[in-house]
Tab-separated table of C-alpha atoms and ligand atoms in Angstrom:
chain	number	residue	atom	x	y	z
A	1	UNK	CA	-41.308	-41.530	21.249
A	2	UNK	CA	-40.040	-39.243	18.701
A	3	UNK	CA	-36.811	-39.913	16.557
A	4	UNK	CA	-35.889	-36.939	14.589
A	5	UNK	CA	-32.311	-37.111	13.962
A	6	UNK	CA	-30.941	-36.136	9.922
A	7	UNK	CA	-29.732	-39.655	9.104
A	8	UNK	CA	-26.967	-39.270	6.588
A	9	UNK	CA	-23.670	-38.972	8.515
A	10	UNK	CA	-22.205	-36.094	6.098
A	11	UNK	CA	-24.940	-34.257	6.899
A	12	UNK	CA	-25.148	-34.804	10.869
A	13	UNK	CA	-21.477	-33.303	10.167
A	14	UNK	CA	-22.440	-30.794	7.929
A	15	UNK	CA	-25.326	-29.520	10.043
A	16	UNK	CA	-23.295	-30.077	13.120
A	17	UNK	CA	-20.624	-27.770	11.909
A	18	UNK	CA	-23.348	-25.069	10.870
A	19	UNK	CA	-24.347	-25.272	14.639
A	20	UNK	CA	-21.027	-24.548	15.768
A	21	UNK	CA	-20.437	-22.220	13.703
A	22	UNK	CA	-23.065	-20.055	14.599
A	23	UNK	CA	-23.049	-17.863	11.439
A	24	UNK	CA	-24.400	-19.361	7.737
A	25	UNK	CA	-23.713	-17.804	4.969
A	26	UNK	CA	-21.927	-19.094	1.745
A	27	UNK	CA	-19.181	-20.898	3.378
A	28	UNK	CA	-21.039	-23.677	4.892
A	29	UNK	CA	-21.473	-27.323	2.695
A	30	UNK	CA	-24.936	-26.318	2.158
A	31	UNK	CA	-26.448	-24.877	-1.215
A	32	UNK	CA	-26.529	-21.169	-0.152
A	33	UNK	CA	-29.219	-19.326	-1.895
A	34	UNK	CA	-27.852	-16.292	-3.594
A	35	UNK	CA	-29.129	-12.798	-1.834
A	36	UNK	CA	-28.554	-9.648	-4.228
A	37	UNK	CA	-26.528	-7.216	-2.013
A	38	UNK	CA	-26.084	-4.206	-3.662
A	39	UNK	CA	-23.029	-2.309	-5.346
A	40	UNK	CA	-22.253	0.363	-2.816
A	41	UNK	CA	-21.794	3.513	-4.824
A	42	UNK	CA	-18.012	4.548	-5.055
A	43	UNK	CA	-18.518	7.815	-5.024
A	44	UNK	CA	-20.614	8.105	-1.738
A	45	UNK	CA	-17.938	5.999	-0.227
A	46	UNK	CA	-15.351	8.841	-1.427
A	47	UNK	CA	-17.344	11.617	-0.504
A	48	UNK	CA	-17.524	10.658	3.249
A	49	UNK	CA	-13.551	10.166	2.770
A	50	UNK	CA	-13.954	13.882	1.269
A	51	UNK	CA	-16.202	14.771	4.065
A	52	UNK	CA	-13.852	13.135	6.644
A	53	UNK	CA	-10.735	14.994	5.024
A	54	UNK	CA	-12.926	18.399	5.123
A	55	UNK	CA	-12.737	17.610	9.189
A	56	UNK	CA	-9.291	17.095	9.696
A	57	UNK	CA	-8.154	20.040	7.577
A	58	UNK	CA	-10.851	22.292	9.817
A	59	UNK	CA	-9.471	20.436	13.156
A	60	UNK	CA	-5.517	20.854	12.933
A	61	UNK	CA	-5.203	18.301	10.250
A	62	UNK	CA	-6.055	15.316	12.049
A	63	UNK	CA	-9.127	12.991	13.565
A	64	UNK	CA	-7.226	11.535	16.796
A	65	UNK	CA	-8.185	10.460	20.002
A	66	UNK	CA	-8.915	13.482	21.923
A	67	UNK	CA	-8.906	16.284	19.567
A	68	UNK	CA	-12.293	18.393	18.091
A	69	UNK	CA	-11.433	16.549	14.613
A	70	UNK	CA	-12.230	13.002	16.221
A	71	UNK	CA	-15.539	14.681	18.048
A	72	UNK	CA	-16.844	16.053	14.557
A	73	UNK	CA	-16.070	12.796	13.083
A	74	UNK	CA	-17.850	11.348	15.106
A	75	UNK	CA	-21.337	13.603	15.025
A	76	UNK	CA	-20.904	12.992	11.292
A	77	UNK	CA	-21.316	9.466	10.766
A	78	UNK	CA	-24.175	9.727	13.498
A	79	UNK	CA	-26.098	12.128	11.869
A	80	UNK	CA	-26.132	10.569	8.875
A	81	UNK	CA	-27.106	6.905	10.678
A	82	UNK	CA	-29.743	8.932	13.226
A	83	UNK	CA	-31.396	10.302	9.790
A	84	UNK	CA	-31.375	6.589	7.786
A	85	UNK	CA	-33.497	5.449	10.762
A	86	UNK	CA	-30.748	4.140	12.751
A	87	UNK	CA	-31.113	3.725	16.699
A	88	UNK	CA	-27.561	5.189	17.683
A	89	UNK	CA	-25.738	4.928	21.085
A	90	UNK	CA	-22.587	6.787	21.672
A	91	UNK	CA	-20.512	5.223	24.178
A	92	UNK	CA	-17.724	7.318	26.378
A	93	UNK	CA	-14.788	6.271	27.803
A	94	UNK	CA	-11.603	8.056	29.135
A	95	UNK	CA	-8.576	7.392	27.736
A	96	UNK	CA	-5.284	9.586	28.310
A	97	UNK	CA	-6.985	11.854	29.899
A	98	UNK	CA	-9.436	12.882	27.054
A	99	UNK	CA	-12.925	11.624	26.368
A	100	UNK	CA	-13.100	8.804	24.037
A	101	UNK	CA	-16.107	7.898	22.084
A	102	UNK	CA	-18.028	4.998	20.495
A	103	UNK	CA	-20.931	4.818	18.051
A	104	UNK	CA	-22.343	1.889	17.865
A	105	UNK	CA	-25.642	1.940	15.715
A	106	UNK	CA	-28.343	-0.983	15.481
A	107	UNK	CA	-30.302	-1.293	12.281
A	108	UNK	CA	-33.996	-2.145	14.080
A	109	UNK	CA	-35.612	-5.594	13.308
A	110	UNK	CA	-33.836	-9.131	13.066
A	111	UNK	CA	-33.118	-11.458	15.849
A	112	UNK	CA	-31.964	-10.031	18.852
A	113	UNK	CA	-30.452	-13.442	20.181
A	114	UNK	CA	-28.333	-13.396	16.780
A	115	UNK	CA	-26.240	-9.852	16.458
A	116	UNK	CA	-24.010	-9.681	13.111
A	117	UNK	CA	-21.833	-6.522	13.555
A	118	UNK	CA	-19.186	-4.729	11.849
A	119	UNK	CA	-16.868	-2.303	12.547
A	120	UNK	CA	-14.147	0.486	12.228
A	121	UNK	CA	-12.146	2.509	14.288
A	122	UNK	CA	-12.594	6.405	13.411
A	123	UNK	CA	-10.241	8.083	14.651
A	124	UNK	CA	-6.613	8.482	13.245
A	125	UNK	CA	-3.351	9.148	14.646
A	126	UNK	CA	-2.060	12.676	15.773
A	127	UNK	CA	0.241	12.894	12.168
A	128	UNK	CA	-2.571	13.016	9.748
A	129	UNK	CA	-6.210	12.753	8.558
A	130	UNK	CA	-6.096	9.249	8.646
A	131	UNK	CA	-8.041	8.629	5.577
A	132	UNK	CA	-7.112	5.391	4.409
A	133	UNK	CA	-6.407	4.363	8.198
A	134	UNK	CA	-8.952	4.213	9.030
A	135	UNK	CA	-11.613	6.727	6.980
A	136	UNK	CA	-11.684	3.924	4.454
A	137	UNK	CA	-12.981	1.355	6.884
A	138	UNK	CA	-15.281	3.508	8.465
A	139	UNK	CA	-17.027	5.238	5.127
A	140	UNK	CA	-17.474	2.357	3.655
A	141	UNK	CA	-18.982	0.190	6.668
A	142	UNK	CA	-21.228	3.888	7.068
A	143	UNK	CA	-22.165	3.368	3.243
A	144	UNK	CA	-22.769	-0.099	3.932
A	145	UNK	CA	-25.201	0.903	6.760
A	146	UNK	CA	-26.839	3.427	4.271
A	147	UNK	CA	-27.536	1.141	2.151
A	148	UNK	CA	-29.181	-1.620	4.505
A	149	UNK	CA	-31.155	1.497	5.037
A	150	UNK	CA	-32.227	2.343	1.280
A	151	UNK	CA	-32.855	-1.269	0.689
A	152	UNK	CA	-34.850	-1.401	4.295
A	153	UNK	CA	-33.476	-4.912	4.726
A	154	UNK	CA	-35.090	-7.022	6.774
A	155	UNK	CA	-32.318	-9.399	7.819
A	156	UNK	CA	-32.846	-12.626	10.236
A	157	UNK	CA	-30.129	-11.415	12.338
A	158	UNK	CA	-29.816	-7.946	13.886
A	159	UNK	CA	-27.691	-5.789	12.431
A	160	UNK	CA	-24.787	-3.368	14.425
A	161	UNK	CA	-22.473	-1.433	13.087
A	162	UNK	CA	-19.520	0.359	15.403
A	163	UNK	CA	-16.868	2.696	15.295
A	164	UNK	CA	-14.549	3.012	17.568
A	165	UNK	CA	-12.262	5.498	19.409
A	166	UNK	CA	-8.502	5.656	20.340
A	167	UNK	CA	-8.266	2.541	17.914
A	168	UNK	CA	-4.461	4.165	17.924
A	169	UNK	CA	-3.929	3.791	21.206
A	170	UNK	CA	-4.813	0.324	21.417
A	171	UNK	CA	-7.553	-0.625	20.372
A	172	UNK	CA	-9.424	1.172	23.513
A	173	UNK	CA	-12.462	1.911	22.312
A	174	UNK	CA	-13.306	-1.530	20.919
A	175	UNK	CA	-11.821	-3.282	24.277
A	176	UNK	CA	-14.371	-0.691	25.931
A	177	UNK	CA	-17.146	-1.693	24.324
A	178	UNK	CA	-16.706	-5.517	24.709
A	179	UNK	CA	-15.555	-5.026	27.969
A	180	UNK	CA	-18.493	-3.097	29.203
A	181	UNK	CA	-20.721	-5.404	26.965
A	182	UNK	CA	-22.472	-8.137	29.946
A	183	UNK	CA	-21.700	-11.306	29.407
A	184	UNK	CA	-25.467	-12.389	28.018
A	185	UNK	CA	-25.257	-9.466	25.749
A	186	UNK	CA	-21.658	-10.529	24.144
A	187	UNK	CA	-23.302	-13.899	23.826
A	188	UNK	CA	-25.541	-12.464	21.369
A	189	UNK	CA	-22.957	-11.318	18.748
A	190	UNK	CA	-22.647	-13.761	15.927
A	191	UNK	CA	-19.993	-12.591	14.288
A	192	UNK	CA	-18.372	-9.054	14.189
A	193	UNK	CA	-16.335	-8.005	10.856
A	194	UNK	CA	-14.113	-5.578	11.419
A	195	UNK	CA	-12.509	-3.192	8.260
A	196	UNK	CA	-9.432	-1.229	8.808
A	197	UNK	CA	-7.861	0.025	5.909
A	198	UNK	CA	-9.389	-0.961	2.814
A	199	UNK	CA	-8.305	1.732	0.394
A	200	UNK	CA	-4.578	1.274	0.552
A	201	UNK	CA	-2.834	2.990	-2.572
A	202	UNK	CA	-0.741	-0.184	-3.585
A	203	UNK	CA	-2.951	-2.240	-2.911
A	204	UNK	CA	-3.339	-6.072	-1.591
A	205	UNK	CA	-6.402	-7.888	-0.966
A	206	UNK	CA	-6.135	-9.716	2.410
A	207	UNK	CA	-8.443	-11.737	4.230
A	208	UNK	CA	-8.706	-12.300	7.997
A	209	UNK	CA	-7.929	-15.636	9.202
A	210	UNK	CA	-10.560	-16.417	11.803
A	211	UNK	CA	-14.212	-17.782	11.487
A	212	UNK	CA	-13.883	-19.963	8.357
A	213	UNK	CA	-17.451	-18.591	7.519
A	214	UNK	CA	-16.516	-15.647	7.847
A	215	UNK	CA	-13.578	-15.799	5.788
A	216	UNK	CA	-15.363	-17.993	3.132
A	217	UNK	CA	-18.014	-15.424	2.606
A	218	UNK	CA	-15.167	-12.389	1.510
A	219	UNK	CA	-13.720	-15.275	-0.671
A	220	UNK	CA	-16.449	-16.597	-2.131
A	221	UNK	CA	-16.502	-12.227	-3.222
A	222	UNK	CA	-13.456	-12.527	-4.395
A	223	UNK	CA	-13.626	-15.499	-6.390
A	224	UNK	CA	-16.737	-13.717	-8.104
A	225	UNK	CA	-14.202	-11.746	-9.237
A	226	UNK	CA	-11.885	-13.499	-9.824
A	227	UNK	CA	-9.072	-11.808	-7.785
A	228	UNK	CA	-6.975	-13.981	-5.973
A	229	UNK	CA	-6.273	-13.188	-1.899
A	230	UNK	CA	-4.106	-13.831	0.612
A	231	UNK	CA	-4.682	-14.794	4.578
A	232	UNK	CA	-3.774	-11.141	6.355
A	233	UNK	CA	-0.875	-11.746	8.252
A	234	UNK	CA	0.318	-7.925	9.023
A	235	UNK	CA	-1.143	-8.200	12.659
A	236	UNK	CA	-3.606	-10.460	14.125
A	237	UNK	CA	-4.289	-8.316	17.044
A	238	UNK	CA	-3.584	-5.273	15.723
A	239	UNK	CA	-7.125	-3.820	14.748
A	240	UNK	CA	-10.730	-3.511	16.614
A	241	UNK	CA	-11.719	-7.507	15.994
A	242	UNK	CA	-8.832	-8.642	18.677
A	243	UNK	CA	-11.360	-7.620	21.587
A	244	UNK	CA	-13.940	-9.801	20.279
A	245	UNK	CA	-11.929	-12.501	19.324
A	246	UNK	CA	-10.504	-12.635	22.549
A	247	UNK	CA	-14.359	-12.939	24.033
A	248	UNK	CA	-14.834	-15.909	21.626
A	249	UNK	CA	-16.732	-13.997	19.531
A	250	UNK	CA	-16.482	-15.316	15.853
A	251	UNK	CA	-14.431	-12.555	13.689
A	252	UNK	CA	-13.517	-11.992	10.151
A	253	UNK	CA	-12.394	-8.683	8.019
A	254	UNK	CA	-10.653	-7.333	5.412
A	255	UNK	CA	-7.482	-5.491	4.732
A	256	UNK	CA	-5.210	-4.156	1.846
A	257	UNK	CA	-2.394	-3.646	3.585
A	258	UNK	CA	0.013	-0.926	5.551
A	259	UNK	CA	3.279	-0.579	5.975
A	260	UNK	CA	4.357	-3.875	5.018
A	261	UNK	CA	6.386	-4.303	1.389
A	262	UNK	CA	4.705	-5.693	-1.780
A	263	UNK	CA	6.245	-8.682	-2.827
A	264	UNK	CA	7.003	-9.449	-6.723
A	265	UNK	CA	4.740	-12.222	-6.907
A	266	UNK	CA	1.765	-9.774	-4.810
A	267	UNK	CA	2.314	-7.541	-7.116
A	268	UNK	CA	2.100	-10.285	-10.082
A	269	UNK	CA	-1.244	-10.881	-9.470
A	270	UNK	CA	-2.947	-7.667	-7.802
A	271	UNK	CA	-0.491	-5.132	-9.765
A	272	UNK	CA	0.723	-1.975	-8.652
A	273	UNK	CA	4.113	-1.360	-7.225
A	274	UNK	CA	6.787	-4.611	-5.621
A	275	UNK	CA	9.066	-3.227	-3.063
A	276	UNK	CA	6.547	-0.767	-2.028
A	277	UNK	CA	5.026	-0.606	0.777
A	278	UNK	CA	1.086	-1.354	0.594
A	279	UNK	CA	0.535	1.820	1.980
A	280	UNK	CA	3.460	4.649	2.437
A	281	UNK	CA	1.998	7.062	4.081
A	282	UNK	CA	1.073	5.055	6.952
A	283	UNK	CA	0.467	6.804	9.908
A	284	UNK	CA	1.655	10.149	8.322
A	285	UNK	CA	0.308	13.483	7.405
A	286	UNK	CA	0.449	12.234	3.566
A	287	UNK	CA	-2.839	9.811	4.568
A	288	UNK	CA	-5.198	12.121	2.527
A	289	UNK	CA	-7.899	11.646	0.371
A	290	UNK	CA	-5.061	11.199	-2.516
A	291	UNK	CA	-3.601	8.348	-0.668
A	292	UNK	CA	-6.803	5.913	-1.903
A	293	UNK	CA	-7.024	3.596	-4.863
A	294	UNK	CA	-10.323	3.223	-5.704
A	295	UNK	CA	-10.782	0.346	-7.331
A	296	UNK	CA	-9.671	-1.315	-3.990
A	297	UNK	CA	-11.798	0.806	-2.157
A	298	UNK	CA	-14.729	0.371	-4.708
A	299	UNK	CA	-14.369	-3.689	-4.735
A	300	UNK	CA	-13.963	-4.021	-0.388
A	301	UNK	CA	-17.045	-1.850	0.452
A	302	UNK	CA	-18.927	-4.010	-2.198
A	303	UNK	CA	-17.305	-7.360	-0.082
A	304	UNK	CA	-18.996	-5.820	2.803
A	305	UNK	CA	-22.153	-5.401	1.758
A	306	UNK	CA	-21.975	-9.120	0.326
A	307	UNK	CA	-20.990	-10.196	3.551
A	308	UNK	CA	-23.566	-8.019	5.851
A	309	UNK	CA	-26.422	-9.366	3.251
A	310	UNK	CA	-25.198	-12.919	2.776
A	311	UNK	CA	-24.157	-13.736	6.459
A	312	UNK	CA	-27.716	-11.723	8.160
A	313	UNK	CA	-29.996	-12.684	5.460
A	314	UNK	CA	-28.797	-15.484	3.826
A	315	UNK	CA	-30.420	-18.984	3.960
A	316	UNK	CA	-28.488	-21.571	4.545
A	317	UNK	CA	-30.062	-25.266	3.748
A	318	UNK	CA	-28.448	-28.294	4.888
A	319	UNK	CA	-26.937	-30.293	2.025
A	320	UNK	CA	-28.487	-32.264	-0.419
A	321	UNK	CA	-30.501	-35.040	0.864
A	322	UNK	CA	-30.546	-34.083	4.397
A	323	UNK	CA	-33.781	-35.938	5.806
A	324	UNK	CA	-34.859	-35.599	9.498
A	325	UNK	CA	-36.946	-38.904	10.122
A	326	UNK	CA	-39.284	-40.070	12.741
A	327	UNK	CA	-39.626	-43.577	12.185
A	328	UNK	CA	-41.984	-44.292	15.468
A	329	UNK	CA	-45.051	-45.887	14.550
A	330	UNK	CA	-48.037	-43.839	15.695
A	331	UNK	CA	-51.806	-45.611	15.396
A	332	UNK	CA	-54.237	-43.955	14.034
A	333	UNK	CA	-57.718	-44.524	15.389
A	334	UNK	CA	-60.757	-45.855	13.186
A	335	UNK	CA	-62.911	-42.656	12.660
A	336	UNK	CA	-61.621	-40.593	15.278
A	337	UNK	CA	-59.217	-38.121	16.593
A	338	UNK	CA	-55.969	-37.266	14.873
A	339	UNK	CA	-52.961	-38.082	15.600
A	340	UNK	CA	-49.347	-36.995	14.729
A	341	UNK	CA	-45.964	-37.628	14.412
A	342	UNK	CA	-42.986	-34.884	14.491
A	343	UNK	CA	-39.780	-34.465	13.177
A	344	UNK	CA	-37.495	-31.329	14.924
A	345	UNK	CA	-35.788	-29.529	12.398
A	346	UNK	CA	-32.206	-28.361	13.922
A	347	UNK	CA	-29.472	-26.145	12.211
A	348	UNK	CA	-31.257	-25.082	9.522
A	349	UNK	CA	-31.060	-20.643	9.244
A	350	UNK	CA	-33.677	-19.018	7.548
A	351	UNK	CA	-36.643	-20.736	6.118
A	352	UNK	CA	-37.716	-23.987	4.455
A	353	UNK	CA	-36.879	-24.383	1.049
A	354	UNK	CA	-39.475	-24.250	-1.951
A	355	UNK	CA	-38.863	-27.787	-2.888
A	356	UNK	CA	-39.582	-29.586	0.860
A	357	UNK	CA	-39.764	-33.333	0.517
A	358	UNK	CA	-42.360	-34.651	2.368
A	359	UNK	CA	-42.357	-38.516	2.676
A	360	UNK	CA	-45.408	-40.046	4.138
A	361	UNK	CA	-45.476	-43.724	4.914
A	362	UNK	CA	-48.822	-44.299	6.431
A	363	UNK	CA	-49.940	-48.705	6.577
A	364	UNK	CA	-53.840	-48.256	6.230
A	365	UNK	CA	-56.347	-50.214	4.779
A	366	UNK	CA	-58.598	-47.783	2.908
A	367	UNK	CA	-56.722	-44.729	2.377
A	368	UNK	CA	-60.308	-42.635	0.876
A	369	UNK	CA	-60.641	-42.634	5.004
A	370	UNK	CA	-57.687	-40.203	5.851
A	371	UNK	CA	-56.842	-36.573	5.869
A	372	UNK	CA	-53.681	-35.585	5.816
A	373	UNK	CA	-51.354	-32.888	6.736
A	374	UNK	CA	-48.306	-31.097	7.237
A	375	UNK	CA	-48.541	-28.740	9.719
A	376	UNK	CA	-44.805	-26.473	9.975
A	377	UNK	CA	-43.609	-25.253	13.175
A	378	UNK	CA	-45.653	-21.720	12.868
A	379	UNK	CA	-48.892	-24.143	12.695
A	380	UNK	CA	-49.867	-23.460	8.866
A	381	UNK	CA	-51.297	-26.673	7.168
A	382	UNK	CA	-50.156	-28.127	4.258
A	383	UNK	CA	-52.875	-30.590	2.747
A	384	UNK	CA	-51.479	-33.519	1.077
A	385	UNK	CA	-53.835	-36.158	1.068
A	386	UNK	CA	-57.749	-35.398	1.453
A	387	UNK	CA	-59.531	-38.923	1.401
A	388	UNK	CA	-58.787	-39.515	-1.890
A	389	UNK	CA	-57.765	-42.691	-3.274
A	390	UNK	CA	-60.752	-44.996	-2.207
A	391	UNK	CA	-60.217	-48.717	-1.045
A	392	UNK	CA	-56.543	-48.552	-2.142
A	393	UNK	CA	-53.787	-49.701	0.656
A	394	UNK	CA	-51.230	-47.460	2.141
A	395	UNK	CA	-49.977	-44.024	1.322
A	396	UNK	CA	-46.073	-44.610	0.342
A	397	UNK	CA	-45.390	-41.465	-1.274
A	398	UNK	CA	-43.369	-38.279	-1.214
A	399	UNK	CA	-44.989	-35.168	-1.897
A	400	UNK	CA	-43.189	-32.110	-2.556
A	401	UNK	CA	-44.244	-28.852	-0.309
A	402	UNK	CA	-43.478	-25.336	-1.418
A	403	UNK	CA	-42.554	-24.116	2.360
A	404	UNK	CA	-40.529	-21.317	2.060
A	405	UNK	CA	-42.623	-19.148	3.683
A	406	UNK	CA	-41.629	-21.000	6.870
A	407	UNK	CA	-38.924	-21.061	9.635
A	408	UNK	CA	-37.320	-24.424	8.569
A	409	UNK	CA	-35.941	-24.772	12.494
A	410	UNK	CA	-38.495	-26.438	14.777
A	411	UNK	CA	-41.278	-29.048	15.008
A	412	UNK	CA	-42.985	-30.542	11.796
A	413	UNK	CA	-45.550	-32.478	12.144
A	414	UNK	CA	-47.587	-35.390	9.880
A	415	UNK	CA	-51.389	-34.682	11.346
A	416	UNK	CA	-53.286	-38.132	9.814
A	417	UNK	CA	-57.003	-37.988	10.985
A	418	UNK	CA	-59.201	-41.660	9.575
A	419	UNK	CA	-62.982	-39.773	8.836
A	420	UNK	CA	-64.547	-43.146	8.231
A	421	UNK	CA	-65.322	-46.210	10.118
A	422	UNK	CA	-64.256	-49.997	9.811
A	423	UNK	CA	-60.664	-50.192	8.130
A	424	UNK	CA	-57.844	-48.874	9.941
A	425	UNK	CA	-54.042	-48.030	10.499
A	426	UNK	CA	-50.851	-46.733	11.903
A	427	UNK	CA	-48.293	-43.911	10.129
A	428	UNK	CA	-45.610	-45.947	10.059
A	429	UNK	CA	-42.826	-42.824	8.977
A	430	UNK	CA	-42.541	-39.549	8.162
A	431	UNK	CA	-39.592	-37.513	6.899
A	432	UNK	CA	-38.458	-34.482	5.778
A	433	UNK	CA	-35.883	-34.400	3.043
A	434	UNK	CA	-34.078	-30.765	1.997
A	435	UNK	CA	-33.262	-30.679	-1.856
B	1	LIG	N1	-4.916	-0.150	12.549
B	1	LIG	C1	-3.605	-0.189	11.974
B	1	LIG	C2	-2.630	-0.530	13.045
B	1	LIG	O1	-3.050	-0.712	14.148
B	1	LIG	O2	-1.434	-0.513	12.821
B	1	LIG	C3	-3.527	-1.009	10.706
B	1	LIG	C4	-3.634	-2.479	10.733
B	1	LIG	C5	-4.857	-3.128	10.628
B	1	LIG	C6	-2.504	-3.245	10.785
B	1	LIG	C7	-4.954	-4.506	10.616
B	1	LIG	C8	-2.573	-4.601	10.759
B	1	LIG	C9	-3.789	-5.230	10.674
B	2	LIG	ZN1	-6.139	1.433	11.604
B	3	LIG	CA1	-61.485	-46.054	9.083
């Protein structure tokens, strides 16, 4: 019989809350090792907003649903994804009696069975160029994509990025998508983050209130920078993640605001302007490339990268002390086969840490008679004890394992083989403890 359960009760929580939770990443009780995302370069981000301003201008000054602005928009971010090495798919749908269009691009590698994605709607209302809503969002998610591309990261979880049509006209492109998504496929999506408007020219910084991973991750950002946020309360369905989240699909984003007023105190701590709105030219023609702060702009395309590196690639170890124990007692036969014992790592992402604990508890009577190993899920053995020792009794000891070139999630085992004749034994327990 095998019992393989972690025994401290804060960490059956812990881990059973990591389970649940379906993403990792720096929000869970776990030590999180840090992953270097990069700084996403400003003024690529601004250029695409340049780019995306050239269209409108050339299209009868807008992107919307519908009209040749939104099309070129469109073929522009794909281009530049189809020649980063990007596997794009665009999706059509009809809405209001125009063809609407999706892009949804997947990043090759990573575990299909674990999609992160992120997302922005392209297109902008009829009034304008729509460059803070939404060309901020989407050049920043398509520099984010770039650079997953420069770095050729090769996450745990598969990557998807999306943008999305006739956002505008509610959120039909993104409702398209999920709704034409089949059920095992949706299933698959571990999280989407969705960014829409993210350059706002009086700035807030706002966090979704959803998947408390999710929103961890952009705080933990934030708190790197020490810039205080706020929970976005502007409009919980009013952007590209209410489709998902209404699948019970785990969703996060960020936002700096729109038409709502800067308060005194907002402006206290982020500056700019109080009884402003975050963004005045909302929705009208004035939504141009001049209607962007940067530094906003600059500091939420660098929260998405963190967040696409930390919450695909990230390792997330159970907390301190976490042991996974079998404690049946398994005989080991004088001079003859071995014999093992397993303990099922569970709700662990990513792989093993450097520092593995190994505690072997073997009753024997002449340990210079055993061999043993550690053999991790993959099947790669892990010598710790090669007859050594002599006549001594028992092996009571804890070795420490550098395993973090293994999947941490599966079965361990203790392999104990006795080479010699006459004394003999039984492992008596073996555990895994996670530093
Ligand atoms: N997409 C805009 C809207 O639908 O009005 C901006 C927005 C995004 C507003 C997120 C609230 C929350
Ligand atoms: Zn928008
Ligand atoms: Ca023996």
């Amino acid at each position: 019989m095998n019992i393989s359960v972690p025994r401290r009760v804060t960490a059956a929580a812990a881990l059973a809350a990591l389970a649940l939770g379906g993403l990792t990443g720096t929000a869970s009780a776990g030590s999180q090792a840090a992953v270097a995302a990069p700084d996403i370069p400003l003024a690529n981000v601004k250029q695409h907003l340049a780019d995306l301003q050239s269209i409108a201008t050339a299209n009868g000054g807008n992107r919307a649903h519908g009209r040749t602005g939104y099309k070129a928009s469109i073929d522009f971010v794909k281009a530049k994804l189809d020649a980063a090495g990007y596997t794009t798919t665009l999706q059509t749908f009809t809405s209001s009696g125009a063809t609407g269009y999706n892009l949804i691009a997947d990043w090759p590698g990573g575990d299909p069975n674990q999609v992160l994605m992120a997302g922005s709607h392209l297109d902008s209302v009829t009034s304008g160029p729509g460059i803070n809503d939404n060309g901020s969002g989407s050049a920043a998610t398509l520099e984010t994509a770039l650079a997953v591309s420069r770095a050729q990261l090769q996450p745990t979880k598969h990557l998807r990025f999306g943008w999305w049509g006739a956002e505008e006209l509610g959120l039909i492109g993104s409702k398209y998508y999920v709704n034409n998504l089949p059920a095992s496929e949706r299933s698959k999506i571990s999280g989407y983050l969705n960014f829409d408007m993210i350059g706002s020219p009086n700035p807030g910084y706002f966090v979704y209130d959803d998947d408390p991973t999710i929103e961890q991750t952009f705080k933990d950002y934030y708190a790197g920078l020490g810039i205080p946020t706020e929970i976005e309360t502007e409009g919980d369905g009013r952007s590209d993640h209410a489709p998902f989240k209404n699948a019970g699909i785990p969703v996060g984003g960020l936002f700096s605001g729109a038409d709502y007023t800067k308060t005194a105190a907002q402006a206290q701590k982020w500056g700019g302007t109080s009884g402003q709105a975050f963004d005045r030219c909302y929705h009208s023609s004035c939504d141009t490339t001049a209607n962007i702060n940067d530094t906003a702009l600059d500091r939420n395309a660098d929260a998405i990268a963190y967040a696409i590196w930390n919450l695909s690639t990230g390792t997330t170890t159970p907390p301190t002390g976490t042991v996974f124990e079998n404690t049946a007692d398994v005989s080991v036969p004088d001079n003859g086969a071995a014999v093992t014992s397993t303990v099922n790592v569970t709700g662990v992402t990513g792989n093993a840490p450097s520092t593995l604990k190994v505690g072997v508890n073997i009753v024997h009577t002449y340990i210079g008679d055993l061999v043993v190993d550690l053999i991790a899920p993959d099947g790669s053995v892990y010598n710790l004890h090669n007859r050594s020792g002599g006549s001594a009794d028992n092996i009571n000891q804890t070795y420490t394992v550098n395993a973090s070139s293994e999947v941490a999630n599966g079965a361990w085992k203790l392999r104990v083989q006795d080479k010699a004749s006459v004394d003999t034994g039984y492992v008596n327990s073996f555990k895994l403890t996670f530093p």
